[in-house]
Amino acid sequence: MHPKPRISIVTPVLNGAEFLRQTLNSVRALDYPGLEYIVCDGGSTDGTLGILEENRDLISQLIVEKDSGMYDALARGFSRATGEVLGWIGSDDLLMPWSLNCVSSYLAQEPQCQWLTGVPAMVDAEGRLLWMAQVAPRYRRAWIKRRWYSPIGLGIIQQECTFFKRELYEKAGGLKPCAWMKNAGDFDLWCRFARHAELHQIGILLAAYRMHARNLTGDGSNYFRESGAVRIPGGKVVGYTYSYLRFLWSCFRRTPRLADFLPRRANP
């Protein structure tokens, strides 16, 4: 048995009352003893603060102060976090009840792992599953550094289901909020993480991104402009093919050799 690491989850929110209760309920369902949950509110006026007060027993730290955007709020939350493992969830997204226990178990089995991700998934405004990757994506470190993983490239590294150790976050320089980056801070962080460590795929649904009319990324144009993501025609096919071949290879390596099942010739 390994001691469960303390995991700090941060939620940035500004006028997110529409979906916030569902997000908080998904955090409450985690049943993880080492959870530190931090919420950073940038000055909501729509009833968000009332919902947060109703769930104050769930929240380890509630930070209510003006910020310069989502990544500034996240950077403030991470600076106050005490967990060995970090992650964040938007005020409209969902964590799966088993997610943190799976993350903890994987890190115990693979102590060299510095960051990991799960199977990307999306839900609609009602919380119904819209899409989930049919093959758990496998990510090549060199390709992450080249900015090839995005919706216009080989596929996404989904922020909601990605967790990382504090030491990697600090080594990479953490989130770097700036006036012009409002949508692609996670993409920038992944590229810097890849300079130091491989991204592990845990192969489990850990969280879901919610698609609705008020998504910050909108049509994605600002995201692509900020991120500098490389457009790869047919990239998703390439990404899925690579992931599937990696999956088949891992299955092959775990399969006993045919020779092990054949009767051995008796020595004369």
mmCIF file of C-alpha atoms in Angstrom:
data_model
loop_
_atom_site.group_PDB
_atom_site.id
_atom_site.type_symbol
_atom_site.label_atom_id
_atom_site.label_comp_id
_atom_site.label_asym_id
_atom_site.label_seq_id
_atom_site.Cartn_x
_atom_site.Cartn_y
_atom_site.Cartn_z
ATOM 1 C CA MET A 1 0.000 0.000 0.000
ATOM 2 C CA HIS A 2 1.256 3.481 -0.875
ATOM 3 C CA PRO A 3 0.151 6.670 0.894
ATOM 4 C CA LYS A 4 -2.190 8.681 -1.302
ATOM 5 C CA PRO A 5 -0.602 11.980 -2.401
ATOM 6 C CA ARG A 6 -2.307 15.256 -1.607
ATOM 7 C CA ILE A 7 -3.964 16.487 -4.812
ATOM 8 C CA SER A 8 -4.851 20.154 -5.283
ATOM 9 C CA ILE A 9 -7.609 20.999 -7.779
ATOM 10 C CA VAL A 10 -8.215 24.636 -8.728
ATOM 11 C CA THR A 11 -11.385 26.053 -10.293
ATOM 12 C CA PRO A 12 -11.338 29.595 -11.728
ATOM 13 C CA VAL A 13 -14.782 31.169 -12.042
ATOM 14 C CA LEU A 14 -16.385 34.430 -13.090
ATOM 15 C CA ASN A 15 -20.187 34.549 -13.351
ATOM 16 C CA GLY A 16 -20.432 30.784 -13.740
ATOM 17 C CA ALA A 17 -23.652 30.152 -11.823
ATOM 18 C CA GLU A 18 -25.331 28.305 -14.717
ATOM 19 C CA PHE A 19 -23.208 25.145 -14.446
ATOM 20 C CA LEU A 20 -21.246 25.658 -11.229
ATOM 21 C CA ARG A 21 -23.433 23.419 -9.047
ATOM 22 C CA GLN A 22 -22.871 20.474 -11.379
ATOM 23 C CA THR A 23 -19.122 21.035 -11.294
ATOM 24 C CA LEU A 24 -19.122 21.246 -7.489
ATOM 25 C CA ASN A 25 -21.233 18.087 -7.278
ATOM 26 C CA SER A 26 -18.676 16.245 -9.415
ATOM 27 C CA VAL A 27 -15.920 17.366 -7.034
ATOM 28 C CA ARG A 28 -17.972 16.330 -4.001
ATOM 29 C CA ALA A 29 -18.420 12.850 -5.506
ATOM 30 C CA LEU A 30 -14.663 12.257 -5.701
ATOM 31 C CA ASP A 31 -14.396 10.689 -2.236
ATOM 32 C CA TYR A 32 -10.642 11.258 -2.148
ATOM 33 C CA PRO A 33 -9.154 11.773 1.327
ATOM 34 C CA GLY A 34 -6.197 13.869 0.165
ATOM 35 C CA LEU A 35 -8.129 16.446 -1.854
ATOM 36 C CA GLU A 36 -7.455 20.163 -1.537
ATOM 37 C CA TYR A 37 -10.047 22.103 -3.546
ATOM 38 C CA ILE A 38 -9.372 25.773 -4.294
ATOM 39 C CA VAL A 39 -11.847 28.102 -6.006
ATOM 40 C CA CYS A 40 -10.763 31.484 -7.376
ATOM 41 C CA ASP A 41 -13.607 33.922 -8.082
ATOM 42 C CA GLY A 42 -12.746 37.031 -10.056
ATOM 43 C CA GLY A 43 -15.688 39.137 -8.847
ATOM 44 C CA SER A 44 -18.894 37.375 -9.900
ATOM 45 C CA THR A 45 -22.216 39.233 -9.817
ATOM 46 C CA ASP A 46 -24.630 36.504 -10.977
ATOM 47 C CA GLY A 47 -25.162 34.413 -7.859
ATOM 48 C CA THR A 48 -21.910 32.440 -8.128
ATOM 49 C CA LEU A 49 -20.740 33.553 -4.686
ATOM 50 C CA GLY A 50 -23.985 32.341 -3.130
ATOM 51 C CA ILE A 51 -23.496 28.880 -4.655
ATOM 52 C CA LEU A 52 -19.919 28.807 -3.380
ATOM 53 C CA GLU A 53 -21.037 29.714 0.136
ATOM 54 C CA GLU A 54 -23.620 26.912 0.020
ATOM 55 C CA ASN A 55 -20.755 24.507 -0.692
ATOM 56 C CA ARG A 56 -18.194 26.082 1.623
ATOM 57 C CA ASP A 57 -17.592 22.756 3.396
ATOM 58 C CA LEU A 58 -16.225 21.356 0.126
ATOM 59 C CA ILE A 59 -13.840 24.233 -0.576
ATOM 60 C CA SER A 60 -10.455 24.246 1.152
ATOM 61 C CA GLN A 61 -9.634 27.796 0.051
ATOM 62 C CA LEU A 62 -11.997 30.357 -1.463
ATOM 63 C CA ILE A 63 -10.147 33.238 -3.094
ATOM 64 C CA VAL A 64 -12.359 36.169 -4.043
ATOM 65 C CA GLU A 65 -10.364 38.928 -5.715
ATOM 66 C CA LYS A 66 -10.091 40.696 -9.039
ATOM 67 C CA ASP A 67 -7.820 39.029 -11.555
ATOM 68 C CA SER A 68 -6.739 39.616 -15.135
ATOM 69 C CA GLY A 69 -8.312 36.455 -16.508
ATOM 70 C CA MET A 70 -8.573 32.701 -16.121
ATOM 71 C CA TYR A 71 -4.836 31.971 -16.152
ATOM 72 C CA ASP A 72 -4.071 34.708 -13.671
ATOM 73 C CA ALA A 73 -6.697 33.203 -11.348
ATOM 74 C CA LEU A 74 -5.211 29.721 -11.822
ATOM 75 C CA ALA A 75 -1.675 30.944 -11.166
ATOM 76 C CA ARG A 76 -2.879 32.500 -7.904
ATOM 77 C CA GLY A 77 -4.628 29.290 -6.922
ATOM 78 C CA PHE A 78 -1.603 27.102 -7.658
ATOM 79 C CA SER A 79 0.662 29.486 -5.732
ATOM 80 C CA ARG A 80 -1.441 28.786 -2.600
ATOM 81 C CA ALA A 81 -1.910 25.073 -3.224
ATOM 82 C CA THR A 82 -0.155 22.576 -0.959
ATOM 83 C CA GLY A 83 -0.651 19.409 -2.983
ATOM 84 C CA GLU A 84 2.054 17.203 -4.442
ATOM 85 C CA VAL A 85 -0.150 16.726 -7.541
ATOM 86 C CA LEU A 86 -2.006 19.559 -9.287
ATOM 87 C CA GLY A 87 -4.853 19.914 -11.767
ATOM 88 C CA TRP A 88 -7.687 22.237 -12.660
ATOM 89 C CA ILE A 89 -11.312 22.013 -13.694
ATOM 90 C CA GLY A 90 -13.422 24.744 -15.264
ATOM 91 C CA SER A 91 -16.556 25.976 -13.521
ATOM 92 C CA ASP A 92 -18.692 24.233 -16.170
ATOM 93 C CA ASP A 93 -16.784 20.959 -16.578
ATOM 94 C CA LEU A 94 -16.991 17.616 -14.776
ATOM 95 C CA LEU A 95 -14.639 15.253 -12.953
ATOM 96 C CA MET A 96 -15.477 11.547 -12.839
ATOM 97 C CA PRO A 97 -15.986 10.118 -9.306
ATOM 98 C CA TRP A 98 -13.059 7.689 -9.683
ATOM 99 C CA SER A 99 -10.595 10.140 -11.255
ATOM 100 C CA LEU A 100 -8.332 11.060 -8.325
ATOM 101 C CA ASN A 101 -8.135 7.501 -7.009
ATOM 102 C CA CYS A 102 -7.053 6.362 -10.482
ATOM 103 C CA VAL A 103 -4.457 9.137 -10.696
ATOM 104 C CA SER A 104 -3.115 8.238 -7.250
ATOM 105 C CA SER A 105 -2.923 4.512 -8.080
ATOM 106 C CA TYR A 106 -1.133 5.141 -11.364
ATOM 107 C CA LEU A 107 1.455 7.420 -9.768
ATOM 108 C CA ALA A 108 2.102 4.785 -7.104
ATOM 109 C CA GLN A 109 2.744 2.190 -9.830
ATOM 110 C CA GLU A 110 4.776 4.572 -12.016
ATOM 111 C CA PRO A 111 6.709 6.825 -9.614
ATOM 112 C CA GLN A 112 8.788 8.281 -12.457
ATOM 113 C CA CYS A 113 5.637 9.751 -14.051
ATOM 114 C CA GLN A 114 5.552 13.555 -13.847
ATOM 115 C CA TRP A 115 2.308 14.187 -15.707
ATOM 116 C CA LEU A 116 -0.517 12.070 -17.016
ATOM 117 C CA THR A 117 -3.775 12.368 -18.889
ATOM 118 C CA GLY A 118 -6.932 10.349 -19.498
ATOM 119 C CA VAL A 119 -9.284 9.689 -22.393
ATOM 120 C CA PRO A 120 -10.722 12.961 -23.787
ATOM 121 C CA ALA A 121 -14.504 13.368 -23.567
ATOM 122 C CA MET A 122 -17.162 16.032 -24.015
ATOM 123 C CA VAL A 123 -20.657 16.488 -22.556
ATOM 124 C CA ASP A 124 -23.459 18.821 -23.593
ATOM 125 C CA ALA A 125 -25.173 21.552 -21.567
ATOM 126 C CA GLU A 126 -27.313 18.889 -19.848
ATOM 127 C CA GLY A 127 -24.300 16.787 -18.887
ATOM 128 C CA ARG A 128 -24.971 14.067 -21.484
ATOM 129 C CA LEU A 129 -21.969 12.451 -23.153
ATOM 130 C CA LEU A 130 -21.420 13.868 -26.638
ATOM 131 C CA TRP A 131 -18.101 12.313 -27.553
ATOM 132 C CA MET A 132 -15.293 10.220 -26.157
ATOM 133 C CA ALA A 133 -12.112 9.200 -27.954
ATOM 134 C CA GLN A 134 -12.494 5.645 -29.261
ATOM 135 C CA VAL A 135 -8.787 4.975 -28.733
ATOM 136 C CA ALA A 136 -6.921 6.448 -25.768
ATOM 137 C CA PRO A 137 -4.545 8.943 -27.422
ATOM 138 C CA ARG A 138 -0.821 8.284 -27.068
ATOM 139 C CA TYR A 139 1.328 11.387 -27.139
ATOM 140 C CA ARG A 140 4.849 11.626 -28.504
ATOM 141 C CA ARG A 141 6.985 14.021 -26.482
ATOM 142 C CA ALA A 142 8.822 15.470 -29.508
ATOM 143 C CA TRP A 143 5.498 16.163 -31.231
ATOM 144 C CA ILE A 144 4.126 17.982 -28.178
ATOM 145 C CA LYS A 145 7.163 20.269 -28.212
ATOM 146 C CA ARG A 146 6.575 20.956 -31.911
ATOM 147 C CA ARG A 147 2.995 22.085 -31.133
ATOM 148 C CA TRP A 148 1.416 19.337 -33.215
ATOM 149 C CA TYR A 149 -1.315 18.374 -30.716
ATOM 150 C CA SER A 150 -4.396 20.563 -31.150
ATOM 151 C CA PRO A 151 -7.821 20.416 -32.848
ATOM 152 C CA ILE A 152 -6.097 21.431 -36.112
ATOM 153 C CA GLY A 153 -3.250 18.976 -35.605
ATOM 154 C CA LEU A 154 -2.987 15.450 -34.265
ATOM 155 C CA GLY A 155 -5.754 15.865 -31.680
ATOM 156 C CA ILE A 156 -6.018 17.423 -28.246
ATOM 157 C CA ILE A 157 -4.393 17.024 -24.857
ATOM 158 C CA GLN A 158 -7.511 17.637 -22.803
ATOM 159 C CA GLN A 159 -6.843 19.937 -19.857
ATOM 160 C CA GLU A 160 -9.688 18.645 -17.660
ATOM 161 C CA CYS A 161 -8.218 15.132 -17.491
ATOM 162 C CA THR A 162 -4.541 16.121 -17.207
ATOM 163 C CA PHE A 163 -2.735 16.075 -13.852
ATOM 164 C CA PHE A 164 0.880 16.905 -13.039
ATOM 165 C CA LYS A 165 3.334 16.936 -10.172
ATOM 166 C CA ARG A 166 4.172 20.215 -8.502
ATOM 167 C CA GLU A 167 7.888 19.766 -9.207
ATOM 168 C CA LEU A 168 7.229 19.635 -12.963
ATOM 169 C CA TYR A 169 4.932 22.676 -12.797
ATOM 170 C CA GLU A 170 7.622 24.682 -11.020
ATOM 171 C CA LYS A 171 10.450 23.388 -13.244
ATOM 172 C CA ALA A 172 8.510 24.454 -16.360
ATOM 173 C CA GLY A 173 7.891 27.934 -14.938
ATOM 174 C CA GLY A 174 4.189 27.453 -14.176
ATOM 175 C CA LEU A 175 1.346 29.256 -15.881
ATOM 176 C CA LYS A 176 2.434 32.557 -17.363
ATOM 177 C CA PRO A 177 -0.631 34.812 -17.541
ATOM 178 C CA CYS A 178 -0.306 37.745 -19.924
ATOM 179 C CA ALA A 179 -2.657 40.299 -21.447
ATOM 180 C CA TRP A 180 -2.866 38.630 -24.861
ATOM 181 C CA MET A 181 -3.281 34.984 -23.799
ATOM 182 C CA LYS A 182 -6.883 34.265 -22.771
ATOM 183 C CA ASN A 183 -7.546 30.789 -24.206
ATOM 184 C CA ALA A 184 -4.368 28.772 -24.830
ATOM 185 C CA GLY A 185 -2.475 28.863 -21.531
ATOM 186 C CA ASP A 186 -2.853 25.104 -21.122
ATOM 187 C CA PHE A 187 -1.416 24.460 -24.607
ATOM 188 C CA ASP A 188 1.604 26.622 -23.766
ATOM 189 C CA LEU A 189 2.079 24.811 -20.452
ATOM 190 C CA TRP A 190 1.988 21.363 -22.100
ATOM 191 C CA CYS A 191 4.663 22.405 -24.596
ATOM 192 C CA ARG A 192 6.917 23.494 -21.728
ATOM 193 C CA PHE A 193 6.172 20.326 -19.735
ATOM 194 C CA ALA A 194 7.304 18.253 -22.722
ATOM 195 C CA ARG A 195 10.782 19.772 -22.469
ATOM 196 C CA HIS A 196 11.215 17.946 -19.167
ATOM 197 C CA ALA A 197 9.052 14.803 -19.104
ATOM 198 C CA GLU A 198 7.002 12.269 -21.076
ATOM 199 C CA LEU A 199 3.202 12.518 -20.946
ATOM 200 C CA HIS A 200 1.682 9.248 -19.692
ATOM 201 C CA GLN A 201 -1.720 8.016 -20.912
ATOM 202 C CA ILE A 202 -3.703 6.371 -18.114
ATOM 203 C CA GLY A 203 -6.355 5.022 -20.522
ATOM 204 C CA ILE A 204 -9.347 5.928 -18.338
ATOM 205 C CA LEU A 205 -12.114 8.539 -18.601
ATOM 206 C CA LEU A 206 -11.153 11.039 -15.879
ATOM 207 C CA ALA A 207 -13.100 14.192 -16.761
ATOM 208 C CA ALA A 208 -15.281 15.816 -19.403
ATOM 209 C CA TYR A 209 -15.316 19.202 -21.121
ATOM 210 C CA ARG A 210 -18.761 20.787 -21.393
ATOM 211 C CA MET A 211 -19.839 22.164 -24.775
ATOM 212 C CA HIS A 212 -22.317 25.031 -24.555
ATOM 213 C CA ALA A 213 -23.072 28.427 -26.087
ATOM 214 C CA ARG A 214 -20.877 30.396 -23.692
ATOM 215 C CA ASN A 215 -17.621 28.430 -23.993
ATOM 216 C CA LEU A 216 -14.666 30.751 -23.662
ATOM 217 C CA THR A 217 -12.849 29.284 -26.665
ATOM 218 C CA GLY A 218 -15.808 30.056 -28.961
ATOM 219 C CA ASP A 219 -15.044 29.096 -32.558
ATOM 220 C CA GLY A 220 -11.403 28.412 -31.666
ATOM 221 C CA SER A 221 -9.882 31.219 -33.755
ATOM 222 C CA ASN A 222 -8.423 33.034 -30.724
ATOM 223 C CA TYR A 223 -7.099 29.763 -29.352
ATOM 224 C CA PHE A 224 -5.200 28.929 -32.537
ATOM 225 C CA ARG A 225 -3.838 32.459 -32.859
ATOM 226 C CA GLU A 226 -2.552 32.463 -29.274
ATOM 227 C CA SER A 227 -1.174 28.934 -29.224
ATOM 228 C CA GLY A 228 0.805 28.886 -32.441
ATOM 229 C CA ALA A 229 -0.516 25.355 -33.020
ATOM 230 C CA VAL A 230 0.723 23.766 -36.250
ATOM 231 C CA ARG A 231 -1.984 22.900 -38.771
ATOM 232 C CA ILE A 232 -1.577 19.350 -40.081
ATOM 233 C CA PRO A 233 -3.980 18.318 -42.880
ATOM 234 C CA GLY A 234 -5.479 14.963 -41.934
ATOM 235 C CA GLY A 235 -3.695 15.244 -38.620
ATOM 236 C CA LYS A 236 -6.402 13.579 -36.535
ATOM 237 C CA VAL A 237 -6.217 10.477 -38.731
ATOM 238 C CA VAL A 238 -2.462 10.422 -38.195
ATOM 239 C CA GLY A 239 -2.930 10.901 -34.448
ATOM 240 C CA TYR A 240 -5.517 8.133 -34.110
ATOM 241 C CA THR A 241 -3.457 5.764 -36.282
ATOM 242 C CA TYR A 242 -0.355 6.351 -34.174
ATOM 243 C CA SER A 243 -2.343 5.832 -30.960
ATOM 244 C CA TYR A 244 -3.942 2.633 -32.268
ATOM 245 C CA LEU A 245 -0.614 1.186 -33.380
ATOM 246 C CA ARG A 246 0.859 1.983 -29.964
ATOM 247 C CA PHE A 247 -2.126 0.222 -28.378
ATOM 248 C CA LEU A 248 -1.643 -2.873 -30.529
ATOM 249 C CA TRP A 249 2.061 -2.936 -29.749
ATOM 250 C CA SER A 250 1.401 -2.740 -26.003
ATOM 251 C CA CYS A 251 -1.078 -5.644 -26.321
ATOM 252 C CA PHE A 252 1.449 -7.662 -28.306
ATOM 253 C CA ARG A 253 4.158 -7.109 -25.695
ATOM 254 C CA ARG A 254 1.856 -8.354 -22.922
ATOM 255 C CA THR A 255 0.708 -11.446 -24.870
ATOM 256 C CA PRO A 256 2.553 -14.683 -24.044
ATOM 257 C CA ARG A 257 4.548 -16.076 -26.941
ATOM 258 C CA LEU A 258 2.939 -18.899 -28.932
ATOM 259 C CA ALA A 259 5.982 -21.038 -28.183
ATOM 260 C CA ASP A 260 5.071 -20.968 -24.483
ATOM 261 C CA PHE A 261 1.872 -22.901 -25.273
ATOM 262 C CA LEU A 262 3.399 -25.542 -27.562
ATOM 263 C CA PRO A 263 4.474 -28.891 -26.104
ATOM 264 C CA ARG A 264 8.192 -29.061 -25.660
ATOM 265 C CA ARG A 265 10.130 -31.924 -27.264
ATOM 266 C CA ALA A 266 11.459 -34.362 -24.753
ATOM 267 C CA ASN A 267 15.213 -34.635 -24.647
ATOM 268 C CA PRO A 268 16.405 -37.966 -26.155
#
